[in-house]
Every structure is written in C-alpha cells, then in structure tokens.
Coordinates of C-alpha atoms in Angstrom, one line a residue:
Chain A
X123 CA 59.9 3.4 43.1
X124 CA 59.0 7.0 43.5
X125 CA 55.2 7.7 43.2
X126 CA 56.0 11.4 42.4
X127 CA 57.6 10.5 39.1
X128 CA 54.8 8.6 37.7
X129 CA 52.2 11.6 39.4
X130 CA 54.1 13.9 37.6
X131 CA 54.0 12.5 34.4
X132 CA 50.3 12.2 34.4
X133 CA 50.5 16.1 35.1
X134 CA 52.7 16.1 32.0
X135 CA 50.0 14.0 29.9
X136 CA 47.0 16.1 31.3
X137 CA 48.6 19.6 30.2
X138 CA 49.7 18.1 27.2
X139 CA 45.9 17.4 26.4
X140 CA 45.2 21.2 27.4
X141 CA 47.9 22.9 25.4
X142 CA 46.7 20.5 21.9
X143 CA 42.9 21.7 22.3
X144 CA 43.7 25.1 23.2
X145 CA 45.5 24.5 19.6
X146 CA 42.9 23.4 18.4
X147 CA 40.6 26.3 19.7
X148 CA 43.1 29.1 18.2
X149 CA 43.5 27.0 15.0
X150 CA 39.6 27.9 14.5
X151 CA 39.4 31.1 15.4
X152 CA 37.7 32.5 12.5
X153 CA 36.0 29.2 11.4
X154 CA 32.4 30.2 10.7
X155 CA 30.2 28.4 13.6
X156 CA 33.5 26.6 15.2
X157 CA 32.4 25.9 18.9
X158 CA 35.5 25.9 21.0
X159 CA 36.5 22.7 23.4
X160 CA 37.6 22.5 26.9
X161 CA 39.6 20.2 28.9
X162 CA 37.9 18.8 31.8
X163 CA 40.7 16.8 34.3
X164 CA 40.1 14.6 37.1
X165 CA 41.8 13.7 40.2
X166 CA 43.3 9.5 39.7
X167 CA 42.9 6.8 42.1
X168 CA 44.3 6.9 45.1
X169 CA 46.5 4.8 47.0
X170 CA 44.9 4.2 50.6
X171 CA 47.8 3.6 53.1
X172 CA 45.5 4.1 56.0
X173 CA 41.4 4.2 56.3
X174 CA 40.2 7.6 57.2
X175 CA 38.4 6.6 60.8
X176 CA 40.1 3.5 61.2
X177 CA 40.5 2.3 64.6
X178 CA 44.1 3.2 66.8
X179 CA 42.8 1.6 69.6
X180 CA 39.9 -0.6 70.8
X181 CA 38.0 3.0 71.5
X182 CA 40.0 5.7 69.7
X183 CA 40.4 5.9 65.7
X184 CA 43.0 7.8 63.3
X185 CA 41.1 10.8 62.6
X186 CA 42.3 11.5 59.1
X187 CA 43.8 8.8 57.2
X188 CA 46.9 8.5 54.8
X189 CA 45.8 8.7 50.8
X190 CA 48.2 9.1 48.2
X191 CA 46.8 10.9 45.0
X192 CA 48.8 9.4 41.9
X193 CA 48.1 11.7 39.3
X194 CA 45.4 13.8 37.4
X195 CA 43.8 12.6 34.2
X196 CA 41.8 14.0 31.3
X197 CA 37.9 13.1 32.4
X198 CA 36.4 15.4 29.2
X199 CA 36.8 17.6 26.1
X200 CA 33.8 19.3 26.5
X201 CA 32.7 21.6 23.8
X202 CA 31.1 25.0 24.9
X203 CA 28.0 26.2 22.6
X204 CA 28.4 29.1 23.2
X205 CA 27.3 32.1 21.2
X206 CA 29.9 33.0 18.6
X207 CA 30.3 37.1 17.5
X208 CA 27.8 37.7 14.4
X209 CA 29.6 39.3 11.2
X210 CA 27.6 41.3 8.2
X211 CA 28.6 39.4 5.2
X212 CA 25.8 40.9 2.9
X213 CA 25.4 37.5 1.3
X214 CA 22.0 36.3 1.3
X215 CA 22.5 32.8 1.7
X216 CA 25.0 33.4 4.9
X217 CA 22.6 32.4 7.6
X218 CA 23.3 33.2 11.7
X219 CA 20.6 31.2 14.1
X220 CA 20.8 33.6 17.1
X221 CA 19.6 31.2 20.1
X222 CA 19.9 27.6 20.1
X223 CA 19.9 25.2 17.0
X224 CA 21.1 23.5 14.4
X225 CA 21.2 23.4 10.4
X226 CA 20.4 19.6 9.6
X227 CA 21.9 18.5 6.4
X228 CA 22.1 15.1 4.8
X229 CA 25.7 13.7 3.4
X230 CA 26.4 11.9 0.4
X231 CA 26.5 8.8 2.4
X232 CA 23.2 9.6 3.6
X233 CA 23.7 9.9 7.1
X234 CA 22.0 13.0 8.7
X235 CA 24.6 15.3 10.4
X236 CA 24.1 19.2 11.8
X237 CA 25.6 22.6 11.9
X238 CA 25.7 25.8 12.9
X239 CA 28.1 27.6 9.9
X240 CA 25.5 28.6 7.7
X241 CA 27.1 30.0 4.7
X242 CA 25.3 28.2 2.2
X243 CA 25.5 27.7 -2.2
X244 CA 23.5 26.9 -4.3
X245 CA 24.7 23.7 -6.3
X246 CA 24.0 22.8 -10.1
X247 CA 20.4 22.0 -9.5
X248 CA 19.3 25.3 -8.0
X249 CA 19.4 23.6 -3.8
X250 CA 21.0 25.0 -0.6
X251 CA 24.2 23.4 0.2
X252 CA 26.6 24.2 3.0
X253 CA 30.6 24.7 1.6
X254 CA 31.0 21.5 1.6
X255 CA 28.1 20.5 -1.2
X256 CA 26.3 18.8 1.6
X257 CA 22.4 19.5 0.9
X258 CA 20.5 20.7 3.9
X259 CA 17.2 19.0 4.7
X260 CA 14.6 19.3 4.4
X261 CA 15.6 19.6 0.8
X262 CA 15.3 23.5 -0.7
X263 CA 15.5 24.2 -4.3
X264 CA 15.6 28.2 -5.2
X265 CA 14.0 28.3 -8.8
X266 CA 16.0 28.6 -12.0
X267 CA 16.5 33.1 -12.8
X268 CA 15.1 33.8 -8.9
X269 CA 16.3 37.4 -8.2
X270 CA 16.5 37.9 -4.9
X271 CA 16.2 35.0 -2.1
X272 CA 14.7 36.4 1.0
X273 CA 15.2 34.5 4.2
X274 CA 12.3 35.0 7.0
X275 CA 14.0 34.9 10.8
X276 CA 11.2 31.2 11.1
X277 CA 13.8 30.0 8.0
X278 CA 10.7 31.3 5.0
X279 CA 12.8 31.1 2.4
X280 CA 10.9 33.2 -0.4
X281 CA 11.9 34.2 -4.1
X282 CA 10.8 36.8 -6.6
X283 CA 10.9 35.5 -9.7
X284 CA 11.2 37.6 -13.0
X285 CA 7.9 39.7 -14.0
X286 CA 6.5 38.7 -10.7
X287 CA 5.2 41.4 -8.1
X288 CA 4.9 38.9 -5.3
X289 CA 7.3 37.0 -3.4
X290 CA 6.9 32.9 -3.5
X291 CA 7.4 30.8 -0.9
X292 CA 9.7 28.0 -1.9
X293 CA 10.6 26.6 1.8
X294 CA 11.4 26.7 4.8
X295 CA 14.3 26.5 6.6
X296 CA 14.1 23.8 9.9
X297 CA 16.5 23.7 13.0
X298 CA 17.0 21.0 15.4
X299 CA 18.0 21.0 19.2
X300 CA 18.9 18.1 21.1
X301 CA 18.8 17.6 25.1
X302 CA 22.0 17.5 25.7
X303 CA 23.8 19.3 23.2
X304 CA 28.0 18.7 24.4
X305 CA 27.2 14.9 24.0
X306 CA 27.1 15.7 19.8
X307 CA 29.9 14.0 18.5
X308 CA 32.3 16.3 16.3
X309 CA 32.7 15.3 12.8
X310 CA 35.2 17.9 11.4
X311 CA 34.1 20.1 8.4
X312 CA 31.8 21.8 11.1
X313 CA 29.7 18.7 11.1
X314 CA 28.1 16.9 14.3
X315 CA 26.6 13.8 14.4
X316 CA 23.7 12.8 16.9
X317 CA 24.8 10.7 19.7
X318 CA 22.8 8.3 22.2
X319 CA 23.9 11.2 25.0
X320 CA 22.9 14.1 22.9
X321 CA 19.2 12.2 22.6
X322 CA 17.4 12.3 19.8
X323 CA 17.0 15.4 17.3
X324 CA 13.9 17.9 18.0
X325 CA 12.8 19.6 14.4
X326 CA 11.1 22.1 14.7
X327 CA 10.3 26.2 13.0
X328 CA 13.0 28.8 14.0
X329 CA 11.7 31.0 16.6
X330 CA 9.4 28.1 18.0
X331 CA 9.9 26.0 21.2
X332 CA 13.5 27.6 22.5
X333 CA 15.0 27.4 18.6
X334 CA 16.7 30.7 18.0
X335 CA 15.8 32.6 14.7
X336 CA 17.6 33.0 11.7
X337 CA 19.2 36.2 10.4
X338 CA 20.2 36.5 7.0
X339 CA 23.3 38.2 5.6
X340 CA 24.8 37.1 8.5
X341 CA 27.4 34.2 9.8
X342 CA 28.2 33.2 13.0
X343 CA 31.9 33.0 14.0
X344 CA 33.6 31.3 16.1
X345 CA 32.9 31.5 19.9
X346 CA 36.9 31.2 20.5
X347 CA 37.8 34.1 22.5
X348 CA 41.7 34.6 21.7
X349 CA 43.1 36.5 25.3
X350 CA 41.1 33.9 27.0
X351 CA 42.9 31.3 25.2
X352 CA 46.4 32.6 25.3
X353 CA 45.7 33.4 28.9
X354 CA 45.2 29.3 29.0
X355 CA 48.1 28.6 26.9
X356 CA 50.3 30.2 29.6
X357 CA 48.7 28.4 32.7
X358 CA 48.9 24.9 30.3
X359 CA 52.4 25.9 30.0
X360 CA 53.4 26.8 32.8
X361 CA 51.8 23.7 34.9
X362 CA 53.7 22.0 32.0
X363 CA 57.0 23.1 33.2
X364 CA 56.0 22.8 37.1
X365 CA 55.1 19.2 36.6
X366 CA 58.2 18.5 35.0
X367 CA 60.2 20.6 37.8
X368 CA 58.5 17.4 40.3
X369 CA 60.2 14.7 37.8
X370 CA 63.6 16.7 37.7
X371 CA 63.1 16.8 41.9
X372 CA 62.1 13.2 42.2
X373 CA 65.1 12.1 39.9
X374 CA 67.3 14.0 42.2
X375 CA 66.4 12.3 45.1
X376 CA 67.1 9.5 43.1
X377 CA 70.3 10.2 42.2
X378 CA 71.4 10.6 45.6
X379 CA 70.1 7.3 46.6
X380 CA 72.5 5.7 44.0
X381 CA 75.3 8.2 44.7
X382 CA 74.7 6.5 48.8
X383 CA 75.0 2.8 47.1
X384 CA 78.2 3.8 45.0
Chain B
X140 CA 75.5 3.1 65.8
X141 CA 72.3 1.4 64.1
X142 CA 70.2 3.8 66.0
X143 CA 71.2 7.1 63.6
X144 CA 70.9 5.3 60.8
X145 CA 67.2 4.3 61.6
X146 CA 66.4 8.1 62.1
X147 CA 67.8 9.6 59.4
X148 CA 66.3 6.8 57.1
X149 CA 62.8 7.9 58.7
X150 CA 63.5 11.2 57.6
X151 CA 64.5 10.0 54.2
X152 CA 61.3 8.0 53.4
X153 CA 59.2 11.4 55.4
X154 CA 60.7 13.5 52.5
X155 CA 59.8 11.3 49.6
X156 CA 56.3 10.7 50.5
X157 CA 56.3 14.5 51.0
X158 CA 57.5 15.0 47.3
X159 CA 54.3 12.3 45.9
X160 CA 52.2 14.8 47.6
X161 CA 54.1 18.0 46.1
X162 CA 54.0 16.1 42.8
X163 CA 50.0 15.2 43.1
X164 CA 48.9 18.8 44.1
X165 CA 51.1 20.2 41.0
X166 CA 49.6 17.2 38.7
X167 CA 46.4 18.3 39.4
X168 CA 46.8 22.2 39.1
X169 CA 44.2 22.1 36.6
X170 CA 41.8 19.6 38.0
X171 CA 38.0 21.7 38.8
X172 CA 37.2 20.9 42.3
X173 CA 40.1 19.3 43.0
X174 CA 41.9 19.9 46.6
X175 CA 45.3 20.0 48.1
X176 CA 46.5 17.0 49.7
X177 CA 49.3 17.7 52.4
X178 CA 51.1 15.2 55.1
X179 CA 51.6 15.4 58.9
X180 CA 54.3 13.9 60.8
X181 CA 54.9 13.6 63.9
X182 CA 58.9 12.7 65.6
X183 CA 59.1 9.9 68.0
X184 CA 61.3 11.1 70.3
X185 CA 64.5 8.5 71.0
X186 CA 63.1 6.7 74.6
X187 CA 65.4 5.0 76.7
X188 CA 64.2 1.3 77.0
X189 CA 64.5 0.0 80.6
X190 CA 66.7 1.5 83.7
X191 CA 70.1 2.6 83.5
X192 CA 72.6 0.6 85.2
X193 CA 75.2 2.5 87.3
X194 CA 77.8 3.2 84.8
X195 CA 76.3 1.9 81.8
X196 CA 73.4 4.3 80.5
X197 CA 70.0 2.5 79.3
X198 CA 70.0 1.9 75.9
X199 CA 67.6 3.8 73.6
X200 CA 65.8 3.7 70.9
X201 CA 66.2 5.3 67.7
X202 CA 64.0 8.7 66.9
X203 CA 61.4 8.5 64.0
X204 CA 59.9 10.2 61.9
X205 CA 56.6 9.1 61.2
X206 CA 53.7 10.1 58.9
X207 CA 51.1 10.6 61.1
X208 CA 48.2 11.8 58.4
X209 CA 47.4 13.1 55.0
X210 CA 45.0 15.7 55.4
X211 CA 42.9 17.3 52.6
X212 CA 42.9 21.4 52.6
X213 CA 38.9 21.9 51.9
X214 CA 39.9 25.9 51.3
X215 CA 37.8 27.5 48.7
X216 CA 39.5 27.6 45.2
X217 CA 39.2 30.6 42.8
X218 CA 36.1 30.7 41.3
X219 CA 37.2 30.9 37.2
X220 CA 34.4 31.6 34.5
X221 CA 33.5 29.6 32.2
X222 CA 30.1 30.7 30.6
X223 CA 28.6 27.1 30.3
X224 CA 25.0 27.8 31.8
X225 CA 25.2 23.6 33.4
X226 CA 28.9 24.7 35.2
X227 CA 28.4 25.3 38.8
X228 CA 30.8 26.1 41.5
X229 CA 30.3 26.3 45.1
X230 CA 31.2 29.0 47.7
X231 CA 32.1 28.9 50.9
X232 CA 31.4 24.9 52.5
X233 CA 29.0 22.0 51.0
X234 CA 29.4 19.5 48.6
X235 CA 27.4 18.6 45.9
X236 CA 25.9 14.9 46.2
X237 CA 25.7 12.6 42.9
X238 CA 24.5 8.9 42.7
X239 CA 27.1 6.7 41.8
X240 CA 26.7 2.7 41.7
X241 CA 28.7 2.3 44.9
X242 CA 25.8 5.0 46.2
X243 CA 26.2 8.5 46.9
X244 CA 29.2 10.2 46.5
X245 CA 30.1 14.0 47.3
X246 CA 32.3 16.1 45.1
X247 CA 33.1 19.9 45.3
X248 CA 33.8 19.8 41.0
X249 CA 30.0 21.5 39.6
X250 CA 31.3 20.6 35.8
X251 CA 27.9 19.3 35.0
X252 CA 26.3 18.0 31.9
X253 CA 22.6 16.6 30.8
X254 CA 22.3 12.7 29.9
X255 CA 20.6 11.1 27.3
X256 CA 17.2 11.0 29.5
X257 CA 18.1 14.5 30.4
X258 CA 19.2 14.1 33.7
X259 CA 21.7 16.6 35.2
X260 CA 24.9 14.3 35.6
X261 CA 28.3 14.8 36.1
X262 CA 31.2 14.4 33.3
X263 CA 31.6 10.2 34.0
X264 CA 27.4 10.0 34.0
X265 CA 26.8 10.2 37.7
X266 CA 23.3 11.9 38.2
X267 CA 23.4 14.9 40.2
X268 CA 20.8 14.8 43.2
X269 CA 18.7 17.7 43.6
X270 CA 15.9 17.3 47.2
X271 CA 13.9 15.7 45.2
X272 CA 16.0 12.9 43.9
X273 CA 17.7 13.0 40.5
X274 CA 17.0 16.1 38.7
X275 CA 15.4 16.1 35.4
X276 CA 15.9 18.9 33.2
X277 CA 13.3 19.8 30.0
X278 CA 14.1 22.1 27.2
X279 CA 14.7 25.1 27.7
X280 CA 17.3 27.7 29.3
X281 CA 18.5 26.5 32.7
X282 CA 19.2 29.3 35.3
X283 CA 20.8 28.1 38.8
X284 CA 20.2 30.1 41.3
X285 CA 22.3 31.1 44.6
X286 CA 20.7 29.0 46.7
X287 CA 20.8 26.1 44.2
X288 CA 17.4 26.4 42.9
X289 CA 17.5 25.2 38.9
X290 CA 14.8 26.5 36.8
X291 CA 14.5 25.9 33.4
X292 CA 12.8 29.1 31.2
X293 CA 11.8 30.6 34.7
X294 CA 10.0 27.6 35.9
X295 CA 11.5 26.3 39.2
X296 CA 12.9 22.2 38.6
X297 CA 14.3 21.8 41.2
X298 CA 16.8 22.4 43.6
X299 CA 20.6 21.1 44.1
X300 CA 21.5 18.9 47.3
X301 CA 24.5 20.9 48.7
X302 CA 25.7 18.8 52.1
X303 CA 28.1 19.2 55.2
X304 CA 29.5 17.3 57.6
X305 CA 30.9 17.1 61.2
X306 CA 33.9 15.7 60.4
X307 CA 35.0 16.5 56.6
X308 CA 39.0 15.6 57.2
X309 CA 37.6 11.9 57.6
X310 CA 36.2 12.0 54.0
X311 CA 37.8 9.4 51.8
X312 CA 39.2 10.4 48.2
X313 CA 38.0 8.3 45.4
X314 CA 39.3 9.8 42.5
X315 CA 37.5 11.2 39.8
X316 CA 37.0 14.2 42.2
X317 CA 34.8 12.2 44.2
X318 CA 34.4 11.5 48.0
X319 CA 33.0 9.0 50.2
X320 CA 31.6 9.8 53.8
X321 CA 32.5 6.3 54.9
X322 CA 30.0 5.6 58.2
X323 CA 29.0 9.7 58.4
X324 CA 25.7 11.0 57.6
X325 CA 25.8 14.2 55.3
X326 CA 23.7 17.1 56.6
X327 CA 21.9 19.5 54.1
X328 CA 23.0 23.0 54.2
X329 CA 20.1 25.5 54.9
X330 CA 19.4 27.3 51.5
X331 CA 20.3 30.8 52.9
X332 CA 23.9 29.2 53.3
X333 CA 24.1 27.6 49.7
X334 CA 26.2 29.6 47.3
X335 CA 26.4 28.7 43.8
X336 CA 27.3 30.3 41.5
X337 CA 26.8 29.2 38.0
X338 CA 28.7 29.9 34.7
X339 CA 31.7 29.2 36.9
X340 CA 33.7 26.8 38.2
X341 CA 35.9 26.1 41.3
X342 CA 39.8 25.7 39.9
X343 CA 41.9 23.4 42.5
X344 CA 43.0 25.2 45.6
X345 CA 46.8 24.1 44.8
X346 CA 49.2 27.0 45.5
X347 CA 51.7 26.4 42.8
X348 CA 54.1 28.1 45.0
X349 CA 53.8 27.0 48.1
X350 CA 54.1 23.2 46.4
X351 CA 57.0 24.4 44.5
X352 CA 59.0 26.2 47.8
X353 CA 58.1 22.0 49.4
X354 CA 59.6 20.8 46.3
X355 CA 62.9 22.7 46.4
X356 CA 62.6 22.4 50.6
X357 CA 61.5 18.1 50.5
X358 CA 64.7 17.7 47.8
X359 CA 67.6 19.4 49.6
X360 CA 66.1 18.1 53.2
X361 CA 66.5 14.5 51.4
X362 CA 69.9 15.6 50.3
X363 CA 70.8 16.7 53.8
X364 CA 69.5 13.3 55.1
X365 CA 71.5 11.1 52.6
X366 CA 74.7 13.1 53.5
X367 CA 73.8 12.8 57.1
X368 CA 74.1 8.7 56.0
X369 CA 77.0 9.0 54.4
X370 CA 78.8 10.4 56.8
X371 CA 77.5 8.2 59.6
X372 CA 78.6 5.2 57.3
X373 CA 81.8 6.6 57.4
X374 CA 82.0 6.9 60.9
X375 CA 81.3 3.2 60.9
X376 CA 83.9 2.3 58.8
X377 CA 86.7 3.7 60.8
X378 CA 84.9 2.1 63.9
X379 CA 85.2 -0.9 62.3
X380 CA 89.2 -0.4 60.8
X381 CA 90.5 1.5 63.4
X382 CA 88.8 -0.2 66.4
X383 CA 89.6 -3.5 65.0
X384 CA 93.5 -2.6 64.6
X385 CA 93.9 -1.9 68.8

C-alpha cells in the first residue's frame, strides 16, 4: 500500500534492537571483564523502479535511476574488546591480563570455554576456579596451608609454603587469543565459546607472541562507558520516535484517501 | 473535467513516493555508511494537442507530475568514534571495494571484521580488497593508516583499495550498504587523496530534520491534493445535477 509504513517499521525494529543492547551494555556495567556490544544496521533491499543508466532513447540514457530503499535492518551485534578500566581489589587471586587474551577454563560438561573476569577461588581441592566453580586449564592446584600465592605477570603462579624460605613454583597460568576475536560466541556468565569465525584458540605464555600479561590484585571491569551509552540511548530513542512520526504521516495520508472514498 | 483530476492525482502519487523516501532515510538513521536517498520530479506542463479551431480552443492535456529520478546524496557523514582498531571510515570521496559472489561491490560502511582464515571482511563475510587482492591479516595489532596502508605490529600488510568514479549518481544500491557500478570501471584514488581514518566510523548522512520538515511538508501537500479532489468532484457533481436539469 504505502512503502513508507512497512520502511518505517523496520526503523522501529532496528532501534528497538539498539535500545535492548544498549540495555544490555548498562545492565553490565560493573560486571568484571563484561565486553560491551554494538549494533551494526544495514541498508534492506531495494525496490528498482528504474535501472540507473538505462536507455531513454536509442542514444541517450536516464542518468540516475529510481530505487526505493525499504527499510534498515540489524546486519551485527558486534562485541567491542576493548580494554576495560583496572580496579585494586588486593585479592591475590583477582587477575587483570592487560593486552589481549583470554583465561581458558573447562566446564563441567567438559567443553572448553574462555574469559577475561579473572577473579578466581580456590575450590575444595585446593584449584583455581573462576566464580562460577569452573576450573581453569591447564589445571592449577595451590598446595594444602600455602601462605601467600604469588602470581608472575607470564601467569608463574608460585607459593611459599610453611617453614619454607623459597617460593615453589606450582604452575603457570596460560592465555589464549584467537584471529578474529568478535566472532567468539557469548555464553553468559562471562563465558565465550570458540567459533569456526573466531578460528581456532592460540595457547600460549602471557607476555609472549601479542598475549598481554597478567597483574595480580587486580580485575578488569567492564569496558561500558556509561555517558557514551546514555548518549546512545537518546539517539536510539529518539530515531525511535522519528520512525514512528513516518508511520503516524503515512497513516495520515491514508486516512485522507478513505475520507476521498467516503 | 478529467484533465484536473489526472494532475492533482500525479501530485498525490509524487507526495507518497516522496514520504517512502522520508521514511527510508529516517529508517536508516543509524545505518554506518549509509546515504540519503531523495526524489526529483519534474511537471509536464499541460500541451495543447493539435490546432485550435476558430471558436473552439484545442484540447489539452492534463499536467503531470512525474518522478523523474531518485538520486543518492554521496555527502560525507559525521565521522563518530568507535575505538574498534578494524572500524574504518572514509573522508572526503572513495569507496571501499569488497568481493562479493556477484563480484566486486563498493560500499562507503568501513565496519570491518577478520574471518576465520583471517581475512579482513566485512560484517556479511565479504572480503575486503586491499591492491594486492584480498587482505590477509596475522596476529598482531593492526594500525590503518591515512592513506589506507594496514600494518599489523608495524609491519606494512597491505594497503586498502579506495575507488572513484566518473559518474557516482549512476551507482546502483544493493542493500546491505553495498553498491554496484553496473558497466563503469572504478578508478583508484591516488594515496595522497585516501583519508581513513580508523577507530571511526561514517554514521549515515540523513539530516533528521530536513527529512522530518519533508515529512510534515509531503503530508499536508497530499492533504492539499486530496482536498483539491474533493472539491473538483464536487464540481462534477453539480455539472452533472444541475446541467442535466436545463
């Protein structure tokens, strides 16, 4: 009937998109090693009326053409990895990686996922687990009446133990990258998983080959920046309204097409 | 009698596919890349077909309004920051070119991402061509340079293809911020004209208020037209009831 209705509403849907992850984005705001999420929108098909460059006449052509656009759509949710802001927590098992990389830590069911919120526990057995009781890997057990964990920035993790002088080493601490890390597929609970577009996960020593080190006593927050996010909310809000300001127009001229027939 | 009603009805159906137009720009407010789409019509002016006849005047046809074009406005959008080292945007003319499988396209939207083979590509997976070809990133931190030179940890990759052309109003739009060049050959730009700038990207060139003034403008110009209607109608119907009675 009227293309501008249906164009409008896929305005609607697109902002709609934009306001729930900026929701999303605030929502986390001081979720340790939360990476925040854009929406990406595209331009939708358009409806070709005329070629550009067809011909008028045997020797002269239309120089533009006539394309209707019918609409934008939502072509991503990319999430930024960004840095997030480092807090002192004074906890030596919190652990920042400044740079690129990822904890790797296996689940219950097995599967291997990653992280970047490294506030870790020790569970029953004495081994670093994230919050979530999820042990990272490779596997590493601090030693029954250790009194003080020290964590090196290449992810040494060393112990003294009681009556003991010297430190001993009882692990170390690996982080992966990936090529293409906005392809990792969110889990919740902070947790990635490895996708065929991330490629495959590169292991590797803190501080080595492009993996950031690690610095204890610290966590990473998030990398939501809240003005930046409110100043979002009110462009998503406003093309909100604008978009629906088209539907009110096109129903009007709607309207007065019936009011002609009546 | 037929005759007014023929204009006015052109002006009608001119306003509505003005309003799609209004309501696309506004839809894609947000889109990266994405550029403002307006219409250009043209009046027919009413002709007199054949010669007048002593007393009786010629008749004549009706005037139209027709749409003549839909042009794009390639104006530069804002540049708007968005920290993500693989987000270009471009400044001033050019058009980055990606591979799709209907062959090249050129698109304006620099929201880029690395593929599974690490391959700079677009969002939909369309690799982004660099002089060389398709541009293959390794590890490492990628810097893009203002003259589209990508480097990755301060080695030089590679550098972006940014094109022109002679005739960009007779690009066709694809969608998915894509266009086609149709039968035109794209022309490099000269590196000391490229100008990206990276950690950005270019927001759509849509002036939210010029497309709203249209809006308000395109709905009372169709009101105006519909009363116009009515009011000829009318005119009609006392042709036909009080001409009939004589």
């Amino acid at each position: 009937m009227i293309r501008a209705l249906f164009t409008a509403a896929t305005g609607m849907e697109a902002q709609q998109l934009n306001i729930d992850v900026i929701a999303n984005n605030l929502a986390n705001v001081n979720t340790t090693g939360f990476k925040k999420s854009r929406a990406d929108f595209e331009d939708l098909l358009y409806q070709t009326l005329r070629e550009p460059g067809a011909a008028n006449t045997g020797s002269t052509e239309f120089s533009t053409g006539i394309q209707v656009g019918l609409g934008s759509r939502p072509a991503a949710v990319q999430r930024v990895f960004g840095q997030g802001d480092f807090t002192q927590t004074s906890n030596p098992l919190d652990v920042a990686i400044e740079g690129e990389g990822m904890f790797q830590v296996t689940l219950p069911s097995g599967d291997v996922a990653y992280t970047r919120a490294g506030s870790f526990k020790l569970d029953s057995t004495g081994s670093l687990v994230t919050s979530e009781g999820d042990l990272i890997s490779p596997q590493i057990t601090i030693p029954q009446g250790a009194e003080s964990v020290s964590i090196g920035s290449d992810g040494t993790v060393t112990v003294t133990l009681p009556g003991q002088t010297t430190a001993t080493q009882v692990g170390q601490i690996q982080t992966v990258r990936f090529t293409n890390v906005a392809g990792l597929r969110a889990l919740g609970r902070n947790l990635f998983a490895e996708t065929e577009t991330s490629g495959a996960a590169q292991l590797g020593t803190p501080g080595e080959n492009g993996h950031g080190t690690l610095l204890q006593g610290f966590l990473e927050g998030s990398n939501v920046s809240v003005v930046e996010e409110l100043v979002n909310m009110i462009v998503g809000q406003r093309a909100y309204e604008i978009n629906s300001r088209a539907i009110g127009a096109a129903d009007e001229m709607l309207r007065l097409i019936a009011q002609l027939v009546a | 009698m037929n005759r007014a009603v023929y204009s006015i009805i052109s002006g009608g159906l001119a306003e509505l596919s003005k309003l799609d137009l209004v309501a696309q720009n506004l839809a894609n407010a947000s889109t990266a890349g994405y550029k403002a789409q307006r219409a250009v019509f043209e009046v027919r002016p009413a002709k007199a077909l054949g010669q007048a006849r002593s007393a009786i005047a010629a008749q004549r046809s009706s005037a139209q309004v027709l749409e003549r074009a839909v042009v794009t406005d390639l104006s530069q959008g804002p540049l708007e920051k968005t920290a993500n080292p693989l987000d270009v945007a471009l400044e001033g003319e050019g058009f980055f070119v990606v591979d799709t499988p209907r062959g090249l396209r050129f698109t304006r939207t620099g929201s880029f991402t690395i593929d599974r083979d690490g391959k700079l590509a677009t969002g939909a997976g369309f690799p982004v061509q660099g002089e060389g070809g398709e541009i293959v990133l390794p590890q490492g931190r990628v810097e893009i340079a203002r003259d589209g030179t990508v480097s990755v940890d301060g080695s030089q990759v590679a550098r972006l293809r940014v094109v022109v052309f002679d005739r960009p109003e007779q690009l066709r739009r694809e969608g998915q911020a894509l266009f086609s060049a149709g039968p035109q050959m794209p022309q490099d730009l000269a590196p000391q004209q490229v100008r990206v700038v990276q950690g950005a990207l270019e927001g759509a060139n849509v002036s939210v208020v010029e497309d709203l003034v249209q809006m308000v403008e395109t709905t009372r110009a169709f009101e105006s037209y519909m009363r116009a209607l009515e009011r000829v109608d009318r005119l009609n119907g006392r042709a036909a009831d009080d001409l009939g009675r004589v």
